[in-house]
C-alpha positions as a LaTeX table, in Angstrom:
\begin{tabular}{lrrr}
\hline
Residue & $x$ (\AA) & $y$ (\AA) & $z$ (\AA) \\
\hline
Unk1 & 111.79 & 112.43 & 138.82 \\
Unk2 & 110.45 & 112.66 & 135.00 \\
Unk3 & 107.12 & 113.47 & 135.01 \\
Unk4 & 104.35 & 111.10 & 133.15 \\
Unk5 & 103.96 & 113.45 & 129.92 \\
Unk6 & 108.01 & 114.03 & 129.99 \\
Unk7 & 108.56 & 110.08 & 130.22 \\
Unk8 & 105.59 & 109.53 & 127.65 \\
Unk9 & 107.68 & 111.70 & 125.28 \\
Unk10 & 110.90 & 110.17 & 125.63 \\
Unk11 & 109.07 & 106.45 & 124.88 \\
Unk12 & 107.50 & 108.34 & 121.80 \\
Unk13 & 110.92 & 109.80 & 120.37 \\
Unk14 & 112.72 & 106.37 & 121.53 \\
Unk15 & 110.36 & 104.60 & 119.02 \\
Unk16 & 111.68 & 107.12 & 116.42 \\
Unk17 & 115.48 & 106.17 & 117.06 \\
Unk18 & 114.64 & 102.20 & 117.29 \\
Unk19 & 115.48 & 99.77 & 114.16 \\
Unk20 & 112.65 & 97.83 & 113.55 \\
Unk21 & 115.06 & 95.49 & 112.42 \\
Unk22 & 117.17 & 94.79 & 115.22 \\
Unk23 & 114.73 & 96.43 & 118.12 \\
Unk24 & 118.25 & 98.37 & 119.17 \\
Unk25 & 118.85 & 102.35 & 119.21 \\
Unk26 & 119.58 & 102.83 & 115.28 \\
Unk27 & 123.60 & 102.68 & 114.53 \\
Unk28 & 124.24 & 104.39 & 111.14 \\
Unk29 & 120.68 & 104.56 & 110.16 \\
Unk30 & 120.57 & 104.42 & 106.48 \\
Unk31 & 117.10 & 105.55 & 104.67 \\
Unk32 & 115.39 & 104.00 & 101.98 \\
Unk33 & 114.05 & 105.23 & 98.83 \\
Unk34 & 110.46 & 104.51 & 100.22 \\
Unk35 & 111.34 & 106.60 & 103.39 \\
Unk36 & 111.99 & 103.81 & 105.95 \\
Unk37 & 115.33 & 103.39 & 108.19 \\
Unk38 & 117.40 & 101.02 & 109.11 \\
Unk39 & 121.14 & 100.27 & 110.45 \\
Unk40 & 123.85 & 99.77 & 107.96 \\
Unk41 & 124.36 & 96.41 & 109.24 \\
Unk42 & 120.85 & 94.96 & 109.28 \\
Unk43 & 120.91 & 96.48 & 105.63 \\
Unk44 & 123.69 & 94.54 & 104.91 \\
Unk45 & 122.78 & 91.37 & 105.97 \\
Unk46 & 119.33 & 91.57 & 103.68 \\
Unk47 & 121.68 & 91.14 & 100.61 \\
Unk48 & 122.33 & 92.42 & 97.34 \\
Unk49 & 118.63 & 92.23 & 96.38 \\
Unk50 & 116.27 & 93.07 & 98.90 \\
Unk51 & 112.19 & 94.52 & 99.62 \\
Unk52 & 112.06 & 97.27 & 102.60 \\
Unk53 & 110.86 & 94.89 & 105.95 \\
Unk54 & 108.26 & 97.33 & 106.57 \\
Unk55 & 106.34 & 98.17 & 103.09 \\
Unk56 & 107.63 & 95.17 & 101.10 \\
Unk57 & 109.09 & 98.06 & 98.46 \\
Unk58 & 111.26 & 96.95 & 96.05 \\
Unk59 & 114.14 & 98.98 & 96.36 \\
Unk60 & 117.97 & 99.34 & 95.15 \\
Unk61 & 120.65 & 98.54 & 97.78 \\
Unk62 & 122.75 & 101.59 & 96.04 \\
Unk63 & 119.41 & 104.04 & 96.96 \\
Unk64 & 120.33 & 103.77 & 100.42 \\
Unk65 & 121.60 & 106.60 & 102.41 \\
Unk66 & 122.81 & 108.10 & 105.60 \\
Unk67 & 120.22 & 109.51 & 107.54 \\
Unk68 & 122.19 & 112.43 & 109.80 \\
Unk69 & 118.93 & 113.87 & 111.01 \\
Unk70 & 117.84 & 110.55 & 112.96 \\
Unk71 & 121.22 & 109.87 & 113.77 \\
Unk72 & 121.61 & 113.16 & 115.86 \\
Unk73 & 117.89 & 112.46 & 117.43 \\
Unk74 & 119.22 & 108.97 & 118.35 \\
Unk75 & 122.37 & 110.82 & 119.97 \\
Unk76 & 119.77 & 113.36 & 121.95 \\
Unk77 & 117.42 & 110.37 & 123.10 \\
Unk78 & 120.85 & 108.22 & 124.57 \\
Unk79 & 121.52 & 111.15 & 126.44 \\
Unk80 & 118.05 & 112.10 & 127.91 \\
Unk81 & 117.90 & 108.20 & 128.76 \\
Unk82 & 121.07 & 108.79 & 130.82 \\
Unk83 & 119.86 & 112.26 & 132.14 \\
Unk84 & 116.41 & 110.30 & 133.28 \\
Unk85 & 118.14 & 107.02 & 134.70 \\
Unk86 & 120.86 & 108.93 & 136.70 \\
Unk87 & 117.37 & 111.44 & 138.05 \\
Unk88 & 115.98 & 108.21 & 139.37 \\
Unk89 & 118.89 & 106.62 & 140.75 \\
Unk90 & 118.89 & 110.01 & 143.22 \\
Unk91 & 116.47 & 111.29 & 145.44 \\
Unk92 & 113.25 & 112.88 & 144.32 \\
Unk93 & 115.05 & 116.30 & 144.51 \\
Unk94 & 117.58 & 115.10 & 141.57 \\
Unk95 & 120.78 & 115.40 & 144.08 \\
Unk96 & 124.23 & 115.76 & 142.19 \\
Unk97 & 125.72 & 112.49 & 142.71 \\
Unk98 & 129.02 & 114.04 & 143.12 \\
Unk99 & 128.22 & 116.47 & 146.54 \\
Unk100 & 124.62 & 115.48 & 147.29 \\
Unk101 & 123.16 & 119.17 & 146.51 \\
Unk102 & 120.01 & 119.67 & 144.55 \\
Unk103 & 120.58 & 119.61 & 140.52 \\
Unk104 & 119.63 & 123.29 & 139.62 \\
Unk105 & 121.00 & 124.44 & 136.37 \\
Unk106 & 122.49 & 122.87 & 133.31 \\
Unk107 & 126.07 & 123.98 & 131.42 \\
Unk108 & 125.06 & 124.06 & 127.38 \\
Unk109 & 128.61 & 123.89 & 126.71 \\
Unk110 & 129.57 & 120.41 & 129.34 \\
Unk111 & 126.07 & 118.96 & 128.49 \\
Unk112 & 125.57 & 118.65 & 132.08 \\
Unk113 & 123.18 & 118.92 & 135.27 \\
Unk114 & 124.80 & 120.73 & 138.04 \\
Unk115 & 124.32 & 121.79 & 141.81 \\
Unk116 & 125.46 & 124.91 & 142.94 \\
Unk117 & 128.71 & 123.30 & 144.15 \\
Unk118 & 129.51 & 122.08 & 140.53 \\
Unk119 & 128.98 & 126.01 & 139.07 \\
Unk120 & 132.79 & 126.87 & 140.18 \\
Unk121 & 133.43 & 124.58 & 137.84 \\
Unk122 & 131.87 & 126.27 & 134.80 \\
Unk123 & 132.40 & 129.66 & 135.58 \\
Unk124 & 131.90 & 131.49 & 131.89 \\
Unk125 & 129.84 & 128.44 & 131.11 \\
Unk126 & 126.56 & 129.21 & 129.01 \\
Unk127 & 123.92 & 128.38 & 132.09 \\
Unk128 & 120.50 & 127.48 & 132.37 \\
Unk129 & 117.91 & 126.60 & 134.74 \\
Unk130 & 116.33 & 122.57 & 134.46 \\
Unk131 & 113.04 & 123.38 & 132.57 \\
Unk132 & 114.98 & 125.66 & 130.43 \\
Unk133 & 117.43 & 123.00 & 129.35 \\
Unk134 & 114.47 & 121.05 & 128.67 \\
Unk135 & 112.53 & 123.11 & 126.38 \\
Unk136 & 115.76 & 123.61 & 124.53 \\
Unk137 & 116.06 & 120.19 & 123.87 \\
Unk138 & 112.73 & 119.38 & 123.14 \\
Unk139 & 112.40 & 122.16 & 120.51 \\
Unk140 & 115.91 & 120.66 & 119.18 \\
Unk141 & 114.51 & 117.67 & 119.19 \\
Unk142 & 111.30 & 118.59 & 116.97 \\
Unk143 & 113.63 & 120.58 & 114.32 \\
Unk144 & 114.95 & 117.60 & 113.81 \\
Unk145 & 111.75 & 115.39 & 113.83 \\
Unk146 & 109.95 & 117.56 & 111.55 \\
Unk147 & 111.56 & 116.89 & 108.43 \\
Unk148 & 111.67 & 113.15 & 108.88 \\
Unk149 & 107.69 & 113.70 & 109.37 \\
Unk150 & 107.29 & 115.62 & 105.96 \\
Unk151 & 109.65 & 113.33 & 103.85 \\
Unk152 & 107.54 & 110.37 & 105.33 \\
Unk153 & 104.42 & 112.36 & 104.13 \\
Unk154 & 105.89 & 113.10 & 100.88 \\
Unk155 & 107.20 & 109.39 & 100.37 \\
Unk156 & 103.20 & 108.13 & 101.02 \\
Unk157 & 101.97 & 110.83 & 98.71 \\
Unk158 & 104.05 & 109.66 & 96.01 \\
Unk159 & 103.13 & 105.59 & 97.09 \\
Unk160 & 99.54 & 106.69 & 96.71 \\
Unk161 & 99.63 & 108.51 & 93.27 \\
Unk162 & 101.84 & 105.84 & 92.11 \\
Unk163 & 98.96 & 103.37 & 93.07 \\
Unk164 & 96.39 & 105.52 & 91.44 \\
Unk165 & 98.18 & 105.66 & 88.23 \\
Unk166 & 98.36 & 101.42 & 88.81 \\
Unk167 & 94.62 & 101.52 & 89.12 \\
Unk168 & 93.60 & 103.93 & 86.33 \\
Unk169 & 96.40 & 101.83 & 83.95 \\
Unk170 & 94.79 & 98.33 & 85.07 \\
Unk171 & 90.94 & 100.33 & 84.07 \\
Unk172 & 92.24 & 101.44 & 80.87 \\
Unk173 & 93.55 & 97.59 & 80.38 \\
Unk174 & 90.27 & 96.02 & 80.85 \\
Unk175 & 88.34 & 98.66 & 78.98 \\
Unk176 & 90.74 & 97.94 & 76.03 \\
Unk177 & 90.09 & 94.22 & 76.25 \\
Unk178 & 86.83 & 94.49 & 76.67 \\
Unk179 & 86.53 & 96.76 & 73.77 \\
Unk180 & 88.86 & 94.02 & 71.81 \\
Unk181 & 86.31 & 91.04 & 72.68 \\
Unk182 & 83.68 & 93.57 & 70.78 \\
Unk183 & 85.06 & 94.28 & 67.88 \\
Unk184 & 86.70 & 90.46 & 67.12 \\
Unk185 & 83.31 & 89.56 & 65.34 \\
Unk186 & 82.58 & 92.18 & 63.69 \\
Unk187 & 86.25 & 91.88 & 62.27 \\
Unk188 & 85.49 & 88.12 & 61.54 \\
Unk189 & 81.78 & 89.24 & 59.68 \\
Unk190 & 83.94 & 92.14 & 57.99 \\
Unk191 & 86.73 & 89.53 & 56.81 \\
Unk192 & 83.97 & 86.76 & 55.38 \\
Unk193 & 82.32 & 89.76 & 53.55 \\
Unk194 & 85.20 & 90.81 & 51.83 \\
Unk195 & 85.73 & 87.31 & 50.78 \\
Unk196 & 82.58 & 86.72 & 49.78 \\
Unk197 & 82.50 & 89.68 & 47.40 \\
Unk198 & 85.75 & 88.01 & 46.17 \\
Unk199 & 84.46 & 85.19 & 45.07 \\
Unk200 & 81.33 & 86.95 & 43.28 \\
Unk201 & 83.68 & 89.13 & 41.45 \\
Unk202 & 85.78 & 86.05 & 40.61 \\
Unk203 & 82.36 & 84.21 & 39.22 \\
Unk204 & 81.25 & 87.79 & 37.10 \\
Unk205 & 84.79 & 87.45 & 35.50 \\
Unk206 & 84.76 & 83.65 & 34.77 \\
Unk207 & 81.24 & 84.45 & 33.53 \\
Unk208 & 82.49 & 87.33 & 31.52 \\
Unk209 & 84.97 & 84.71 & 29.67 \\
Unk210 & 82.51 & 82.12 & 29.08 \\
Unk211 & 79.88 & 84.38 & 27.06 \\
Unk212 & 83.10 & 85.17 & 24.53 \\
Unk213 & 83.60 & 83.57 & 21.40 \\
\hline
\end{tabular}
């Protein structure tokens, strides 16, 4: 039987290889320029024009591409769903369910738990004992977590400079307009003072004409 923290695990990477579209293991996930995933199909049915369902991102259908990573940890969760199911359909020893023997090693190269009756089998077969197997997978199955993780960092760290840059261009806005609302009566003082002097220079040269002969 799967042990709390091994079954807590498994729900955790499950979450990983879920469309939060569809709620279903991901088929051809497909990532997004703003770092989410989805399948191909629930992509397609959004449209030609669509926002990401989970950060409302506008975003170009043509941006979207295959995500291999997740697709190979969706392939390793199916089958440590099927390794866990087929440990609690048997007894609490995990008996083969072919001869009824406890499951002691697993074949790297078949992919599968085995008894000691089953090793004849898979003679020349690269062998290894149950928690081996497991930390094998589980380091497999962080390599290939771990650069979803940092291209999700890197896709928020660019989100949130983006929205700083937003923010300092919206400041720089206001302080412009505000600066704009200053100076528009000062213009309007500066443009009645030029026409003022205008006119008085007008009058001095009508004035100058009139004192002629």
């Amino acid at each position: 039987m799967a042990t709390s923290g091994e079954k807590t695990a498994l729900g955790e990477l499950s979450q990983e290889a879920t469309c939060p579209l569809c709620l279903d293991f991901f088929k051809q996930p497909m990532g997004l320029s703003c770092g989410h995933n989805f399948c191909h199909d629930c992509l397609a049915q959004l449209g030609a024009e669509f926002s990401c369902p989970q950060c409302r991102a506008k975003v170009e259908p043509s941006s979207a591409c295959p995500n291999r990573a997740l697709a190979n940890v969706v392939c390793l969760v199916k089958r440590l769903r099927l390794s866990e199911g087929a440990q609690e359909e048997s007894s609490s020893q995990r008996l083969c369910q072919e001869h009824g023997q406890p499951l002691q090693s697993f074949c790297s190269r078949e992919k599968s738990l085995l008894c000691p009756a089953c090793l004849e089998g898979h003679q020349g077969h690269p062998l290894l004992s149950l928690p081996e197997a497991a930390q094998q997978y589980k380091d497999l199955l962080d390599g290939l977590l771990e650069p979803l993780r940092k291209e999700e960092q890197k896709v928020l760290h660019q989100r949130q400079a983006e929205e700083e840059s937003r923010q300092q261009c919206q400041e720089l806005l206001a302080e412009a307009e505000r600066w704009a609302w200053c100076w528009s009566p000062c213009r309007s003082c500066s443009g009645r003072s030029s026409g003022l002097a205008g006119l008085a220079g007008e009058q001095e040269e009508d004035g100058g004409e009139w004192g002629g002969p």
